[in-house]
Structures are given as C-alpha cells and as structure tokens.
Short mmCIF file of C-alpha atoms in Angstrom, two decimals:
data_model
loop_
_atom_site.label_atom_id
_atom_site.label_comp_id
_atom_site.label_asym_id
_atom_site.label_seq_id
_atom_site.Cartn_x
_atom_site.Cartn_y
_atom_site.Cartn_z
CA UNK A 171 49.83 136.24 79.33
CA UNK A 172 49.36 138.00 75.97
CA UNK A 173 45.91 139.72 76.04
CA UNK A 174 47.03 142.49 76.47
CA UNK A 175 49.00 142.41 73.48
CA UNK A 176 46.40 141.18 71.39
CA UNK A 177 44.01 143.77 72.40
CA UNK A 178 45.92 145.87 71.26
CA UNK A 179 47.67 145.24 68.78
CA UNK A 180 47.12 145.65 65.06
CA UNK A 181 45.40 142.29 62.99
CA UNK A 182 47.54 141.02 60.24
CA UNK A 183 46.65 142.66 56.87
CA UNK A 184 47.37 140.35 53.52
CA UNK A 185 47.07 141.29 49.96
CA UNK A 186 46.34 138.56 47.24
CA UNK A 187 49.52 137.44 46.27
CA UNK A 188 50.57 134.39 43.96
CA UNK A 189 53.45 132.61 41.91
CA UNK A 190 53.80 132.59 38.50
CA UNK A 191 51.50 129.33 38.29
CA UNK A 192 48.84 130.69 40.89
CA UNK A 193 50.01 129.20 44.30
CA UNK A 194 49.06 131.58 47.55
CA UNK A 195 51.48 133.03 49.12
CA UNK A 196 50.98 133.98 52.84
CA UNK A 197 51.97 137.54 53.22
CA UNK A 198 51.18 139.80 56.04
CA UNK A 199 51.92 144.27 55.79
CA UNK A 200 54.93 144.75 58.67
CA UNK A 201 54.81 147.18 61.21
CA UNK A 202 56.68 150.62 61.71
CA UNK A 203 60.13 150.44 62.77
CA UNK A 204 60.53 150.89 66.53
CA UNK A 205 63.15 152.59 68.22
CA UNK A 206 65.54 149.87 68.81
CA UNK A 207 65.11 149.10 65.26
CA UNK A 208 66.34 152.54 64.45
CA UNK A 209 69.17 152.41 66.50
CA UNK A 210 69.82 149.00 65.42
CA UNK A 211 69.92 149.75 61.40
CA UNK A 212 71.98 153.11 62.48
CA UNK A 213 74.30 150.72 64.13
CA UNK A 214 75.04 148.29 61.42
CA UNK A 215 74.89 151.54 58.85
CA UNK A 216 78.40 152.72 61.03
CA UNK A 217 79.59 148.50 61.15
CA UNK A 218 79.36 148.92 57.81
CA UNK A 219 80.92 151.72 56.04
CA UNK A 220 80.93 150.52 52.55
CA UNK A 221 76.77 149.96 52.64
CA UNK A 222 75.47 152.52 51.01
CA UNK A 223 71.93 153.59 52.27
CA UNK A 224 69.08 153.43 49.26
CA UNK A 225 66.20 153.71 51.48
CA UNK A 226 65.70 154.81 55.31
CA UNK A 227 64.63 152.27 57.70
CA UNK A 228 60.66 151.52 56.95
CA UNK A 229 58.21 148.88 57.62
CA UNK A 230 55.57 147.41 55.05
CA UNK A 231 57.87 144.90 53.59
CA UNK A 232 60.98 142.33 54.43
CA UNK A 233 63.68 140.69 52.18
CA UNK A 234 61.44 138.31 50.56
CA UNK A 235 58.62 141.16 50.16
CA UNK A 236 61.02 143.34 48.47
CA UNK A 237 61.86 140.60 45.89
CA UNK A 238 59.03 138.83 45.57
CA UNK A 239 56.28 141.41 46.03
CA UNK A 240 57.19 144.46 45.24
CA UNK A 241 57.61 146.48 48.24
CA UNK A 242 53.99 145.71 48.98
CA UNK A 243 54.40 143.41 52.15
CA UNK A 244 55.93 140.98 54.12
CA UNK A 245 56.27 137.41 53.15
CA UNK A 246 57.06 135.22 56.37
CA UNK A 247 55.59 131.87 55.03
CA UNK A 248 52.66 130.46 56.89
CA UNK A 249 52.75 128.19 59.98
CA UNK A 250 54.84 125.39 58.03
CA UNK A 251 57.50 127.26 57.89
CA UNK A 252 58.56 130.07 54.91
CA UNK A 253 62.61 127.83 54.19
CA UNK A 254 59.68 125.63 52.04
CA UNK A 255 57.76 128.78 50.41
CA UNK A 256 61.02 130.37 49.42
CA UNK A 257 61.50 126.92 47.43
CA UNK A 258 57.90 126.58 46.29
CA UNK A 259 58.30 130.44 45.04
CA UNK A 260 61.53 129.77 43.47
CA UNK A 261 60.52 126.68 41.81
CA UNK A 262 56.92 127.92 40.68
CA UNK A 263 58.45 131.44 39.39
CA UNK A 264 61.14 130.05 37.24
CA UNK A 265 64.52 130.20 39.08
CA UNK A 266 67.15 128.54 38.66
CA UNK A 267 70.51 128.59 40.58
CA UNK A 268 73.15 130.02 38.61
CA UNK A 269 76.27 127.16 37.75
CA UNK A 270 79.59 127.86 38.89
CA UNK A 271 80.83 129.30 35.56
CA UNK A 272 77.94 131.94 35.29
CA UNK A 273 78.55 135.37 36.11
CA UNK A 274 75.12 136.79 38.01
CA UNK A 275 74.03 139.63 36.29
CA UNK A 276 71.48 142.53 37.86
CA UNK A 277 68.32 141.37 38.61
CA UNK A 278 69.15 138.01 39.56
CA UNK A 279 68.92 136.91 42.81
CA UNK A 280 71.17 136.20 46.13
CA UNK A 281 70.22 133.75 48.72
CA UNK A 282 72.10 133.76 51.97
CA UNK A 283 71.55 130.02 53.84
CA UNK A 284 72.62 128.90 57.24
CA UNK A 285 76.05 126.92 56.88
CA UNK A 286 75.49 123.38 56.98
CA UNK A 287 71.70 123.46 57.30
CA UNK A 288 70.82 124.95 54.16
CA UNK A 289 68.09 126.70 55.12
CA UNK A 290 67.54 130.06 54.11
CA UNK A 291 68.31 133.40 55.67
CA UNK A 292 68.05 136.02 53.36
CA UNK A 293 67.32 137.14 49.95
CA UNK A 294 68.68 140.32 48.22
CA UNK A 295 68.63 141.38 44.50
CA UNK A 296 71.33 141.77 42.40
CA UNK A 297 71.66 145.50 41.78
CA UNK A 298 75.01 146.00 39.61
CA UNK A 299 78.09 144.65 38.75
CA UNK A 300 81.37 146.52 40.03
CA UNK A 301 85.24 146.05 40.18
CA UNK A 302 85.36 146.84 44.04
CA UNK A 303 86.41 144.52 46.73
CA UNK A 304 85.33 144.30 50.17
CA UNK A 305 87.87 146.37 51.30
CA UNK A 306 86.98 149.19 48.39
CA UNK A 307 89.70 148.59 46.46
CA UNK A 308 89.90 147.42 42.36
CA UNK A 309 88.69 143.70 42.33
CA UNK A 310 90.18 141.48 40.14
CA UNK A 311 86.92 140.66 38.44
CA UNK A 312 83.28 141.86 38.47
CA UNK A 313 82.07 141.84 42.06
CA UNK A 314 77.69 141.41 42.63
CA UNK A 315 76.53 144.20 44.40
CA UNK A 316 73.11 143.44 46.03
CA UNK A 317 70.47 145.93 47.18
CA UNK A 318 68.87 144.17 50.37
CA UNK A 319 66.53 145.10 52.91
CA UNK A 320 68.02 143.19 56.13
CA UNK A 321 64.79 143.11 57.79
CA UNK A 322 61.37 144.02 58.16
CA UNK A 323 61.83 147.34 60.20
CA UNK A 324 65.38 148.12 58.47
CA UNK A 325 65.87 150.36 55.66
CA UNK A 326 67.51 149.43 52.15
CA UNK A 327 70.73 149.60 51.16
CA UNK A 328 73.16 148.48 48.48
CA UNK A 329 76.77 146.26 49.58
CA UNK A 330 79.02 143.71 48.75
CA UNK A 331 77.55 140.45 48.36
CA UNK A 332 80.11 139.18 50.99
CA UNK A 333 79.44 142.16 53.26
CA UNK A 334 76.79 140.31 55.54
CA UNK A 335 75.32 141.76 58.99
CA UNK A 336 75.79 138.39 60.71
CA UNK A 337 79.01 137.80 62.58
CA UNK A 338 79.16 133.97 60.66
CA UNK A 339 79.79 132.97 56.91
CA UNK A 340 76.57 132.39 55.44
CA UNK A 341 76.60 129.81 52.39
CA UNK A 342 75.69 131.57 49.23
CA UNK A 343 74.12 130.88 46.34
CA UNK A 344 72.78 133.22 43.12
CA UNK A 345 69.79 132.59 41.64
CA UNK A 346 68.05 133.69 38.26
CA UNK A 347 65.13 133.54 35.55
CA UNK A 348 66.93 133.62 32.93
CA UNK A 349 67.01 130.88 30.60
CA UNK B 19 71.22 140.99 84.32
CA UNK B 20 69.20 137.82 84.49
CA UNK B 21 68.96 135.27 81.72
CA UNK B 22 65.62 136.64 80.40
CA UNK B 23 67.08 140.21 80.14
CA UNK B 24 69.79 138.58 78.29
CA UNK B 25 67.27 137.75 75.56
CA UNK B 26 66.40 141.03 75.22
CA UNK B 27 70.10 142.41 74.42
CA UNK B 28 70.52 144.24 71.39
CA UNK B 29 73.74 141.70 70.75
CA UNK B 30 70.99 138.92 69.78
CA UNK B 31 68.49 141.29 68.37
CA UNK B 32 70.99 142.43 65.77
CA UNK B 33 71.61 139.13 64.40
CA UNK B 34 67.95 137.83 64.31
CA UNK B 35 66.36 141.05 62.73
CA UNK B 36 68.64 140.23 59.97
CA UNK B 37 67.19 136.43 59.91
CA UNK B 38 64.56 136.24 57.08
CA UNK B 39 62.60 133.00 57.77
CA UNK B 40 61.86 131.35 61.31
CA UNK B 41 62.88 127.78 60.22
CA UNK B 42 66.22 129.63 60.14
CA UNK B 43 65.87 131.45 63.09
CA UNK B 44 64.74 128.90 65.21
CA UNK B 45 68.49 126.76 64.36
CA UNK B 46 70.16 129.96 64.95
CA UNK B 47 68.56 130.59 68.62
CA UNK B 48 69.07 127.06 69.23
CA UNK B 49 72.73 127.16 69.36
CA UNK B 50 72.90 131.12 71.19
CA UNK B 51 74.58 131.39 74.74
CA UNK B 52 71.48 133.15 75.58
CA UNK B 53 68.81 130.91 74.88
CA UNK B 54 70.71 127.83 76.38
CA UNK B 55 71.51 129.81 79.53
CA UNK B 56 67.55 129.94 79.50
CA UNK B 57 66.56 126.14 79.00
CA UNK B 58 69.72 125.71 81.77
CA UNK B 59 68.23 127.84 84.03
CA UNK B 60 64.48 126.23 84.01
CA UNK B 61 65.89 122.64 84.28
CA UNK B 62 67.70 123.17 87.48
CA UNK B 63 64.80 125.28 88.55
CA UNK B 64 66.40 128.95 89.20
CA UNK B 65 63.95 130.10 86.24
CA UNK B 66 60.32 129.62 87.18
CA UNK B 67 56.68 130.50 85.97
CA UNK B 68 56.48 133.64 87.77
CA UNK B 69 59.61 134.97 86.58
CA UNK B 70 58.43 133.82 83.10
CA UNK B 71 55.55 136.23 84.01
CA UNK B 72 56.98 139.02 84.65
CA UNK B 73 59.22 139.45 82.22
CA UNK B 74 56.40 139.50 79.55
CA UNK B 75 54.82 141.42 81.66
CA UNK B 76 57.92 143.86 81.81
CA UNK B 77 58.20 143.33 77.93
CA UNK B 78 54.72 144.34 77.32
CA UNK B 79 55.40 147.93 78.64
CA UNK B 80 57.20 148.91 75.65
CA UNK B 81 54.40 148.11 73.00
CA UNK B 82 53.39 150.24 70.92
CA UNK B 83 50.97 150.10 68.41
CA UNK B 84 51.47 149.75 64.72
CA UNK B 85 55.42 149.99 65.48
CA UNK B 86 57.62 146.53 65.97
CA UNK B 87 57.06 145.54 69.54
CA UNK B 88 60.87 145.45 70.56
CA UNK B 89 60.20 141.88 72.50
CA UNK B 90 59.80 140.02 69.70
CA UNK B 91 63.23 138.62 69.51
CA UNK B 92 63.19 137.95 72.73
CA UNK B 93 59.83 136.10 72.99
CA UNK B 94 61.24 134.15 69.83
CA UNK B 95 64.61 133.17 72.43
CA UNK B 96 62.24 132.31 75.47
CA UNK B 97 60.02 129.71 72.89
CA UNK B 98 63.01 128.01 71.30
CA UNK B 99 64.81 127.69 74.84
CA UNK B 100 61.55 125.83 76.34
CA UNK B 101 59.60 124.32 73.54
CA UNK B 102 60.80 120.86 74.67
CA UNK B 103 60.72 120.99 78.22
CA UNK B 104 57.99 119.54 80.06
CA UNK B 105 55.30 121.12 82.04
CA UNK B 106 51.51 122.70 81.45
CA UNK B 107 52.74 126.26 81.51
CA UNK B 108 55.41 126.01 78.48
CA UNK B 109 52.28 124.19 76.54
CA UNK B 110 50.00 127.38 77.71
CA UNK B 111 52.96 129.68 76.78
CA UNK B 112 53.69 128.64 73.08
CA UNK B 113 49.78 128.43 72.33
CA UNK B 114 48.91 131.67 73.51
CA UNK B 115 52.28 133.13 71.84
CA UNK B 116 51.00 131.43 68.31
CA UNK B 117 47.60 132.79 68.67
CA UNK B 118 48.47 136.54 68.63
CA UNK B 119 48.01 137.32 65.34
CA UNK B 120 48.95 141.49 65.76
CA UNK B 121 51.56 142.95 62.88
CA UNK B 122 53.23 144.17 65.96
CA UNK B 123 54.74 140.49 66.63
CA UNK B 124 55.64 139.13 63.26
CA UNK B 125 58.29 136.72 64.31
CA UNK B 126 57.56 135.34 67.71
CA UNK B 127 54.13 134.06 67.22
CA UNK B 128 55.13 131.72 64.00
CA UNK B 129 58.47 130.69 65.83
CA UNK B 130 56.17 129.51 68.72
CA UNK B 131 53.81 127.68 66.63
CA UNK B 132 56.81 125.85 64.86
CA UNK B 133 58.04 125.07 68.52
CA UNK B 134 54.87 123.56 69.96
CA UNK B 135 54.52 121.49 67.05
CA UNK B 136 58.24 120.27 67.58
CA UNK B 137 56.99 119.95 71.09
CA UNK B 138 54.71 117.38 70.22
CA UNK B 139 56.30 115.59 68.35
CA UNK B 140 59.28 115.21 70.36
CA UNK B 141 56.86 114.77 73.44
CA UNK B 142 55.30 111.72 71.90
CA UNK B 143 58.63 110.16 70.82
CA UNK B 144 59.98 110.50 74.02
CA UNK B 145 56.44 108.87 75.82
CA UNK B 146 56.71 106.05 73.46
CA UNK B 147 60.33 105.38 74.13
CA UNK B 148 59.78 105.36 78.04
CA UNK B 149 56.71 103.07 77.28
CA UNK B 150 59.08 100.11 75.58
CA UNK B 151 61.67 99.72 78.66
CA UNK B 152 58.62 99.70 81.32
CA UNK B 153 56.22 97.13 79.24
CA UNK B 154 55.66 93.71 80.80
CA UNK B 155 56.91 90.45 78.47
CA UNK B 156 53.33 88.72 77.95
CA UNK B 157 52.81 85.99 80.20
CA UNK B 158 50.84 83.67 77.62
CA UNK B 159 51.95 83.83 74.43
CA UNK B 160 48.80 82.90 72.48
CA UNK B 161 47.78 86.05 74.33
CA UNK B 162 50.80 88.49 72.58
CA UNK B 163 48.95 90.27 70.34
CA UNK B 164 45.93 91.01 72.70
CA UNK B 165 48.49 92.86 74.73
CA UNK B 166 50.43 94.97 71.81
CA UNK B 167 47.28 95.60 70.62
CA UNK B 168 45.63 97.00 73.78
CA UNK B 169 48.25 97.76 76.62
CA UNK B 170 50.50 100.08 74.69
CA UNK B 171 48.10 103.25 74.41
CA UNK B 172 46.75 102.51 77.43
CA UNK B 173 49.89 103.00 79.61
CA UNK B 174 51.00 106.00 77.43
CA UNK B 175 47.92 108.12 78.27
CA UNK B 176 48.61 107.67 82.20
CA UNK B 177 52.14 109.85 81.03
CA UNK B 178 51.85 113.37 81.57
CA UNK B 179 53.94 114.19 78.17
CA UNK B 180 51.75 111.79 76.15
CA UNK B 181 48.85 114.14 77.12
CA UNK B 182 50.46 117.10 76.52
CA UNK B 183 51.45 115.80 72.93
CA UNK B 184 47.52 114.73 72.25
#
C-alpha cells in the first residue's frame, strides 16, 4: 500500500545529537512545507492577529528542534514515544520547572501538555517579558512572550503565552536552567 | 464527503500540525469526531479494505518529494481509528505505515508503530480474557496443574487475535 511512497520518498537524515550528559537523541531533518501547510500557517497568522511573524513558514526543524537543537532538525523521539525524551532531555540538560512564585524570565522554557494527561504538546522559548494582555492592552504584571515554531512545516513567530493554536486549554508549565 | 475524506479536512490538520509529540497526538485523535466516525464505520462494516485502498491510493497523488506529504495527518487519523480492531489487513496496514521511513511522512509512520504495539498488547489481553470464561474446571484434581500448565497456551494460539499479537 505504501511503495510507492517509499520509493519515492526522501530517507530520514539525522545529525549526532546528545544531552548535556551524552544520551542520543533521535532526530530526523523535516521536509519543505507543502501547500496546505502554507495555507494552514497563513490561516492561523489571520486567527491570530497579535502573533507576530519572526520567521516564514520553513522545514528543517520542529518545536523541540528549535529549542533543543538549534534550528538544525527535528526531534520526534524514537519509536517509544518522544512525551519520555522530552523528560529524559529535560532531566539530563538541567531543567527544572519554575515554582509558582518565580517569574520566567527569557530563555526559559514553556511546555504546553494535554489537560489531564500530562503529556506534552509543545515547547516554545521564552523570548521577552511585556506588560500586554491577550487582548493588547496594559497587563497588570509582566506577561511571557514565547517565540514558537507550531510545527515542523510552520514558520516562527512570537505571542502570548496563552495565545495557543488549539481550540482547548492546554495545561502549562515554565521550565528553566537556572539554578 | 465520506469518513476518510473527513480525515483529510484542514479542520483536523490544523490542530495536529500544531501537536509536537505522537504520544500526544495519538490521545488527541482518539477522542476527534473524525477518527471515531472511522472505527464506527469499519465495525458495522460500511468502511472496508478496498475503500481503505483507495483512499491511500487517492492520498498518494499529492506527494511530493522533499515537501510534507499533505496525508500525513490523515494517515495518523486512519491508524489511531483502527489500531485495535481485528483483522489481517489493519495488522498489514500499521506495519507497512511504520516501515516508511521517508522525511516526507514524519508523523504517521511513528503514530502507527505506537498503534500496532498498542495493538498487541491489547490483542493479547483481550485473547487471554476470552481464554478464562471458555476453560474447562479440571476433572481430576491431582491433575490441576498439568492442565494450567499446558492447556492455557494451547487454546490461545487456535484465536485469531492471539496470533496476530505473536
């Protein structure tokens, strides 16, 4: 049913990659954006008026590539899942998630989860602190603003932490190296 | 529309491109409209193998090489909806899916690995469940453990899932 696809298709390509204490991690380059891609970025871009583009829509890297490796490829975990590489990478890199009375502060990170499952969805990287609300007007206190790259074929841009492109509440967490 | 071209709407393609990890995606398909109208549709058998067919087939037409192959969400929907239904061809399915290793398909081909071995496992729970209401009592009780022993492996290789899941 799929030869056809793997004739043609392109074979993965990896790059050495490790944690901090030498672990593997599985990583494989990502393909060009097609054109439902495109119009699917575009889409969100006008959902979304407060994004603000960084980067058009490219391939090469996702979420966890951007933040973990540099823009240099995709990390998708290997075939036991990547909800227990994201852990292993947080755990062998030095993270730790960020109490309730710390303020996140750029560079750290943002993990998005499913609600109730606790499984991860997303990571982004805390870009800058602003006084901006969702709605665009003066927060009441500093407000993360992340700069994410949504998915492997999207572009990256920089938004509210809260403004999400899924159409449920995501748990949230923030997560840093510093001691 | 049919309930395969449903899992190729841009609605559930716009939520799963943003879906970083497959262990996530897979509980997010699980619970989509779309996906369930898909196992619904193979259980009371309106969905068959040939219809399976041809819509990778139609899927297939818009590859491209070296660009995201557009199906992928979809072919992620179609293995979560029938990982853990029974039957040779959904076994066939998920393995070839998780052995095309192209850049092309980064999503599909680890979601269908994760599947089939979910499949199995759930396969093999399921055979040794139906093996515990059908065993015999033992007749001679000196001869009890002779029959644990022996009988129960026995009668779950003549089940069609228990050879599936080996």
């Amino acid at each position: 049913m799929f030869e056809e696809l793997r004739l043609l298709g392109t074979p993965r390509v990896s790059i050495e990659l490790q944690t901090t204490m030498g672990s593997d991690i599985p990583n494989s380059q990502a393909p060009g954006p097609d054109s439902r891609s495109l119009n699917l970025f575009n889409k969100l871009l006008r959902d979304h008026p407060r994004w603000r583009e960084r980067k058009p829509a490219c391939g090469g890297y996702n979420c966890a590539g951007h933040v973990w490796a540099s823009r240099r490829t995709a990390i998708y975990g290997d075939d036991e899942g990547d909800d227990e590489l994201w852990k292993l990478v947080l755990r062998e890199d030095g993270y730790r998630m960020l109490k309730a009375d710390e303020e996140p502060r750029s560079g750290d990170l943002v993990i998005y989860y499913v609600p109730a499952f606790r499984l991860a969805l997303h990571v982004g990287m805390v870009s800058n602190i602003e006084h901006l609300s969702l709605t665009g007007s003066p927060a009441a206190g500093p407000i993360p603003w992340i700069l994410s790259k949504w998915s492997d074929s999207y572009g990256e841009v920089l938004h509210h932490f809260k403004d999400v492109p899924w159409t449920f509440d995501p748990d949230i967490s923030f997560w840093t190296d510093r001691p | 529309m049919t309930v395969l071209d449903e899992l190729n709407s841009d609605d559930l393609a716009e939520t799963c491109l943003a879906v970083g990890t497959s262990d996530a995606l897979i509980v997010i398909l699980k619970r989509r409209a779309e996906v369930l109208s898909v196992r619904s549709a193979w259980k009371s058998g309106s969905l068959q193998e040939a219809d399976v067919r041809d819509f990778v087939s139609t899927l297939s037409a818009s590859f491209i090489r070296g660009r995201r192959f557009p199906g992928d969400v979809a072919l992620c929907g179609l293995a979560v909806a029938l990982a853990s239904l029974p039957g040779d061809f959904i076994y066939s399915f998920l393995n070839e899916l998780g052995s095309t290793h192209t850049i092309e398909l980064p999503m599909s081909p680890r979601v269908a690995v994760m599947m089939l071995r979910e499949r199995n496992r759930l396969l093999t729970e399921t055979t040794a469940k139906r093996y515990c209401l059908r065993a015999p009592m033992p007749r001679h009780p000196g001869k009890a453990r002779e029959a644990s022993a022996t009988t129960v492996p026995r009668v779950g290789y003549t089940s069609t899932h228990f050879r599936l899941a080996a």
